[in-house]
PDB file of C-alpha atoms in Angstrom:
ATOM      1  CA  UNK A   1     -10.630  94.738 -78.960  1.00  0.00           C
ATOM      2  CA  UNK A   2     -10.658  93.447 -74.954  1.00  0.00           C
ATOM      3  CA  UNK A   3      -7.255  92.847 -73.742  1.00  0.00           C
ATOM      4  CA  UNK A   4      -7.178  89.386 -71.315  1.00  0.00           C
ATOM      5  CA  UNK A   5      -5.050  91.312 -68.774  1.00  0.00           C
ATOM      6  CA  UNK A   6      -8.229  93.660 -68.502  1.00  0.00           C
ATOM      7  CA  UNK A   7     -10.522  90.475 -67.068  1.00  0.00           C
ATOM      8  CA  UNK A   8      -8.924  90.022 -63.517  1.00  0.00           C
ATOM      9  CA  UNK A   9      -9.180  93.068 -62.023  1.00  0.00           C
ATOM     10  CA  UNK A  10     -12.599  93.169 -63.669  1.00  0.00           C
ATOM     11  CA  UNK A  11     -13.210  90.087 -62.520  1.00  0.00           C
ATOM     12  CA  UNK A  12     -12.244  90.615 -58.611  1.00  0.00           C
ATOM     13  CA  UNK A  13     -14.213  94.257 -58.388  1.00  0.00           C
ATOM     14  CA  UNK A  14     -17.315  92.890 -59.684  1.00  0.00           C
ATOM     15  CA  UNK A  15     -16.359  89.398 -56.661  1.00  0.00           C
ATOM     16  CA  UNK A  16     -15.868  92.969 -54.249  1.00  0.00           C
ATOM     17  CA  UNK A  17     -19.146  94.312 -54.949  1.00  0.00           C
ATOM     18  CA  UNK A  18     -20.512  90.957 -54.037  1.00  0.00           C
ATOM     19  CA  UNK A  19     -19.282  90.540 -51.188  1.00  0.00           C
ATOM     20  CA  UNK A  20     -20.459  94.121 -50.280  1.00  0.00           C
ATOM     21  CA  UNK A  21     -23.966  93.800 -51.138  1.00  0.00           C
ATOM     22  CA  UNK A  22     -24.323  90.473 -49.304  1.00  0.00           C
ATOM     23  CA  UNK A  23     -22.223  92.420 -45.984  1.00  0.00           C
ATOM     24  CA  UNK A  24     -25.183  94.416 -45.985  1.00  0.00           C
ATOM     25  CA  UNK A  25     -28.008  91.862 -46.559  1.00  0.00           C
ATOM     26  CA  UNK A  26     -27.171  89.367 -43.692  1.00  0.00           C
ATOM     27  CA  UNK A  27     -24.763  91.832 -40.955  1.00  0.00           C
ATOM     28  CA  UNK A  28     -27.987  91.293 -38.013  1.00  0.00           C
ATOM     29  CA  UNK A  29     -27.798  87.233 -39.200  1.00  0.00           C
ATOM     30  CA  UNK A  30     -26.108  86.455 -36.570  1.00  0.00           C
ATOM     31  CA  UNK A  31     -27.145  84.858 -33.214  1.00  0.00           C
ATOM     32  CA  UNK A  32     -25.352  84.081 -29.853  1.00  0.00           C
ATOM     33  CA  UNK A  33     -25.760  80.127 -29.603  1.00  0.00           C
ATOM     34  CA  UNK A  34     -27.682  78.429 -26.869  1.00  0.00           C
ATOM     35  CA  UNK A  35     -25.700  78.017 -23.882  1.00  0.00           C
ATOM     36  CA  UNK A  36     -24.556  74.545 -22.485  1.00  0.00           C
ATOM     37  CA  UNK A  37     -23.943  73.366 -19.519  1.00  0.00           C
ATOM     38  CA  UNK A  38     -20.369  71.829 -18.770  1.00  0.00           C
ATOM     39  CA  UNK A  39     -20.504  68.558 -18.437  1.00  0.00           C
ATOM     40  CA  UNK A  40     -18.438  68.448 -14.878  1.00  0.00           C
ATOM     41  CA  UNK A  41     -17.056  65.251 -13.348  1.00  0.00           C
ATOM     42  CA  UNK A  42     -18.253  63.232 -10.448  1.00  0.00           C
ATOM     43  CA  UNK A  43     -16.585  64.274  -6.888  1.00  0.00           C
ATOM     44  CA  UNK A  44     -16.946  61.890  -3.973  1.00  0.00           C
ATOM     45  CA  UNK A  45     -16.872  63.662  -0.784  1.00  0.00           C
ATOM     46  CA  UNK A  46     -14.106  64.374   1.426  1.00  0.00           C
ATOM     47  CA  UNK A  47     -14.190  61.550   4.712  1.00  0.00           C
ATOM     48  CA  UNK A  48     -14.892  62.989   7.952  1.00  0.00           C
ATOM     49  CA  UNK A  49     -11.367  62.995   9.840  1.00  0.00           C
ATOM     50  CA  UNK A  50     -11.750  61.090  12.981  1.00  0.00           C
ATOM     51  CA  UNK A  51     -12.651  62.390  16.427  1.00  0.00           C
ATOM     52  CA  UNK A  52      -9.911  63.815  18.289  1.00  0.00           C
ATOM     53  CA  UNK A  53      -9.217  63.406  21.741  1.00  0.00           C
ATOM     54  CA  UNK A  54      -8.824  65.661  23.343  1.00  0.00           C
ATOM     55  CA  UNK A  55      -8.225  65.274  27.395  1.00  0.00           C
ATOM     56  CA  UNK A  56      -4.652  66.012  26.801  1.00  0.00           C
ATOM     57  CA  UNK A  57      -5.327  69.228  25.392  1.00  0.00           C
ATOM     58  CA  UNK A  58      -7.368  69.746  29.026  1.00  0.00           C
ATOM     59  CA  UNK A  59      -4.609  67.930  30.673  1.00  0.00           C
ATOM     60  CA  UNK A  60      -1.402  70.429  30.146  1.00  0.00           C
ATOM     61  CA  UNK A  61      -3.018  73.296  28.152  1.00  0.00           C
ATOM     62  CA  UNK A  62      -0.718  74.720  25.573  1.00  0.00           C
ATOM     63  CA  UNK A  63       0.236  77.868  26.956  1.00  0.00           C
ATOM     64  CA  UNK A  64       1.421  76.615  30.879  1.00  0.00           C
ATOM     65  CA  UNK A  65       5.393  76.223  30.937  1.00  0.00           C
ATOM     66  CA  UNK A  66       5.491  72.434  31.599  1.00  0.00           C
ATOM     67  CA  UNK A  67       4.040  71.265  28.534  1.00  0.00           C
ATOM     68  CA  UNK A  68       6.271  69.389  27.507  1.00  0.00           C
ATOM     69  CA  UNK A  69       5.364  66.353  24.459  1.00  0.00           C
ATOM     70  CA  UNK A  70       5.170  63.020  25.436  1.00  0.00           C
ATOM     71  CA  UNK A  71       8.311  60.905  24.265  1.00  0.00           C
ATOM     72  CA  UNK A  72       8.462  57.450  24.177  1.00  0.00           C
ATOM     73  CA  UNK A  73       9.880  56.350  21.418  1.00  0.00           C
ATOM     74  CA  UNK A  74      12.944  59.555  21.426  1.00  0.00           C
ATOM     75  CA  UNK A  75      14.145  58.258  24.877  1.00  0.00           C
ATOM     76  CA  UNK A  76      14.203  54.802  23.931  1.00  0.00           C
ATOM     77  CA  UNK A  77      16.363  55.685  20.946  1.00  0.00           C
ATOM     78  CA  UNK A  78      18.315  57.233  22.803  1.00  0.00           C
ATOM     79  CA  UNK A  79      19.198  54.900  25.276  1.00  0.00           C
ATOM     80  CA  UNK A  80      19.477  52.770  22.341  1.00  0.00           C
ATOM     81  CA  UNK A  81      22.013  55.511  20.543  1.00  0.00           C
ATOM     82  CA  UNK A  82      24.129  55.770  24.165  1.00  0.00           C
ATOM     83  CA  UNK A  83      23.843  51.390  24.668  1.00  0.00           C
ATOM     84  CA  UNK A  84      25.888  51.495  20.953  1.00  0.00           C
ATOM     85  CA  UNK A  85      28.411  53.795  21.707  1.00  0.00           C
ATOM     86  CA  UNK A  86      29.113  52.389  25.219  1.00  0.00           C
ATOM     87  CA  UNK A  87      29.614  48.726  23.504  1.00  0.00           C
ATOM     88  CA  UNK A  88      31.753  50.596  20.518  1.00  0.00           C
ATOM     89  CA  UNK A  89      35.615  50.183  20.051  1.00  0.00           C
ATOM     90  CA  UNK A  90      37.966  53.465  20.470  1.00  0.00           C
ATOM     91  CA  UNK A  91      39.872  52.237  17.172  1.00  0.00           C
ATOM     92  CA  UNK A  92      41.994  55.803  17.624  1.00  0.00           C
ATOM     93  CA  UNK A  93      41.958  60.059  16.976  1.00  0.00           C
ATOM     94  CA  UNK A  94      42.685  61.741  14.748  1.00  0.00           C
ATOM     95  CA  UNK A  95      43.355  65.675  15.613  1.00  0.00           C
ATOM     96  CA  UNK A  96      43.756  67.929  13.043  1.00  0.00           C
ATOM     97  CA  UNK A  97      44.612  71.037  14.666  1.00  0.00           C
ATOM     98  CA  UNK A  98      41.907  71.912  16.550  1.00  0.00           C
ATOM     99  CA  UNK A  99      40.009  69.614  15.366  1.00  0.00           C
ATOM    100  CA  UNK A 100      39.952  65.875  16.245  1.00  0.00           C
ATOM    101  CA  UNK A 101      37.448  62.715  14.528  1.00  0.00           C
ATOM    102  CA  UNK A 102      37.435  59.527  16.953  1.00  0.00           C
ATOM    103  CA  UNK A 103      36.982  56.218  15.168  1.00  0.00           C
ATOM    104  CA  UNK A 104      35.033  53.652  16.168  1.00  0.00           C
ATOM    105  CA  UNK A 105      34.323  49.958  15.676  1.00  0.00           C
ATOM    106  CA  UNK A 106      30.256  49.526  16.180  1.00  0.00           C
ATOM    107  CA  UNK A 107      29.719  45.810  17.807  1.00  0.00           C
ATOM    108  CA  UNK A 108      27.607  44.679  14.414  1.00  0.00           C
ATOM    109  CA  UNK A 109      31.375  45.226  12.578  1.00  0.00           C
ATOM    110  CA  UNK A 110      30.704  48.598  10.875  1.00  0.00           C
ATOM    111  CA  UNK A 111      32.363  51.643  10.898  1.00  0.00           C
ATOM    112  CA  UNK A 112      31.530  54.766  13.006  1.00  0.00           C
ATOM    113  CA  UNK A 113      32.975  58.848  12.911  1.00  0.00           C
ATOM    114  CA  UNK A 114      32.358  61.556  15.902  1.00  0.00           C
ATOM    115  CA  UNK A 115      33.610  65.065  15.834  1.00  0.00           C
ATOM    116  CA  UNK A 116      32.828  68.072  17.849  1.00  0.00           C
ATOM    117  CA  UNK A 117      30.430  68.845  15.521  1.00  0.00           C
ATOM    118  CA  UNK A 118      28.710  65.302  15.302  1.00  0.00           C
ATOM    119  CA  UNK A 119      24.987  65.833  16.394  1.00  0.00           C
ATOM    120  CA  UNK A 120      23.315  63.885  18.550  1.00  0.00           C
ATOM    121  CA  UNK A 121      26.557  62.647  20.457  1.00  0.00           C
ATOM    122  CA  UNK A 122      29.939  63.880  19.976  1.00  0.00           C
ATOM    123  CA  UNK A 123      33.605  64.112  21.122  1.00  0.00           C
ATOM    124  CA  UNK A 124      33.717  66.322  24.395  1.00  0.00           C
ATOM    125  CA  UNK A 125      37.820  65.180  24.680  1.00  0.00           C
ATOM    126  CA  UNK A 126      40.843  62.778  24.085  1.00  0.00           C
ATOM    127  CA  UNK A 127      42.870  62.799  26.824  1.00  0.00           C
ATOM    128  CA  UNK A 128      45.753  60.305  25.163  1.00  0.00           C
ATOM    129  CA  UNK A 129      44.220  56.872  26.226  1.00  0.00           C
ATOM    130  CA  UNK A 130      40.300  57.587  27.038  1.00  0.00           C
ATOM    131  CA  UNK A 131      37.679  59.608  24.837  1.00  0.00           C
ATOM    132  CA  UNK A 132      34.807  61.139  26.568  1.00  0.00           C
ATOM    133  CA  UNK A 133      32.019  61.733  24.814  1.00  0.00           C
ATOM    134  CA  UNK A 134      28.668  63.708  25.200  1.00  0.00           C
ATOM    135  CA  UNK A 135      25.182  63.630  24.180  1.00  0.00           C
ATOM    136  CA  UNK A 136      23.343  66.513  23.311  1.00  0.00           C
ATOM    137  CA  UNK A 137      21.077  65.679  26.591  1.00  0.00           C
ATOM    138  CA  UNK A 138      24.124  65.824  28.531  1.00  0.00           C
ATOM    139  CA  UNK A 139      25.212  62.177  28.888  1.00  0.00           C
ATOM    140  CA  UNK A 140      28.383  61.065  28.511  1.00  0.00           C
ATOM    141  CA  UNK A 141      30.490  57.902  27.497  1.00  0.00           C
ATOM    142  CA  UNK A 142      34.343  57.609  28.521  1.00  0.00           C
ATOM    143  CA  UNK A 143      35.806  54.775  25.595  1.00  0.00           C
ATOM    144  CA  UNK A 144      38.825  53.465  26.423  1.00  0.00           C
ATOM    145  CA  UNK A 145      41.785  53.827  23.259  1.00  0.00           C
ATOM    146  CA  UNK A 146      41.880  49.796  22.199  1.00  0.00           C
ATOM    147  CA  UNK A 147      44.900  48.906  21.336  1.00  0.00           C
ATOM    148  CA  UNK A 148      45.196  46.084  18.491  1.00  0.00           C
ATOM    149  CA  UNK A 149      48.460  44.021  18.068  1.00  0.00           C
ATOM    150  CA  UNK A 150      50.638  44.378  15.378  1.00  0.00           C
ATOM    151  CA  UNK A 151      50.229  41.346  12.466  1.00  0.00           C
ATOM    152  CA  UNK A 152      53.499  40.074  11.712  1.00  0.00           C
ATOM    153  CA  UNK A 153      54.449  41.419   8.321  1.00  0.00           C
ATOM    154  CA  UNK A 154      53.788  38.634   5.729  1.00  0.00           C
ATOM    155  CA  UNK A 155      57.121  37.211   3.933  1.00  0.00           C
ATOM    156  CA  UNK A 156      57.656  37.845   0.598  1.00  0.00           C
ATOM    157  CA  UNK A 157      58.781  35.836  -2.009  1.00  0.00           C
ATOM    158  CA  UNK A 158      61.696  36.514  -2.652  1.00  0.00           C
ATOM    159  CA  UNK A 159      62.081  36.794   1.283  1.00  0.00           C
ATOM    160  CA  UNK A 160      60.762  32.139   1.192  1.00  0.00           C
ATOM    161  CA  UNK A 161      63.525  31.781  -1.368  1.00  0.00           C
ATOM    162  CA  UNK A 162      67.181  30.321   0.521  1.00  0.00           C
ATOM    163  CA  UNK A 163      70.346  32.753  -0.527  1.00  0.00           C
ATOM    164  CA  UNK A 164      73.344  31.968  -2.245  1.00  0.00           C
ATOM    165  CA  UNK A 165      75.365  29.440  -0.382  1.00  0.00           C
ATOM    166  CA  UNK A 166      79.870  30.085   0.205  1.00  0.00           C
TER     167      UNK A 166
END
């Protein structure tokens, strides 16, 4: 009598034999698929750059020592910064050791701090009443220290009450 558990290994051996036979018969049947061209996206050509003017290059060759960049807006901005500093009010100069910071009030009411390390304008010297500021290109502006009048103290409600009378 055949036991039911003997049937599993027999079926496995039969499946293995059938797959070996199929492999042997069809191992050379594979062929490469037909090549397909990839779908490339449409492209737009790059715009050509605008024609360059060589007039400045020919007038001022690159390796000449006298060649300097044209400064139209930079010079105007430097003059505007100098005017802004000249119109400012010097409120205080704070010193701690070797470092100094000048506190200024611009004409529009905003505050500005300048020290020896700020750029383009820096605090060069202060003699107690007058501060001298220097720019990176050597221009100088001198400002007098302005003393603001002391504001009268606001009386407290306790001061407004009359004292006890005798």
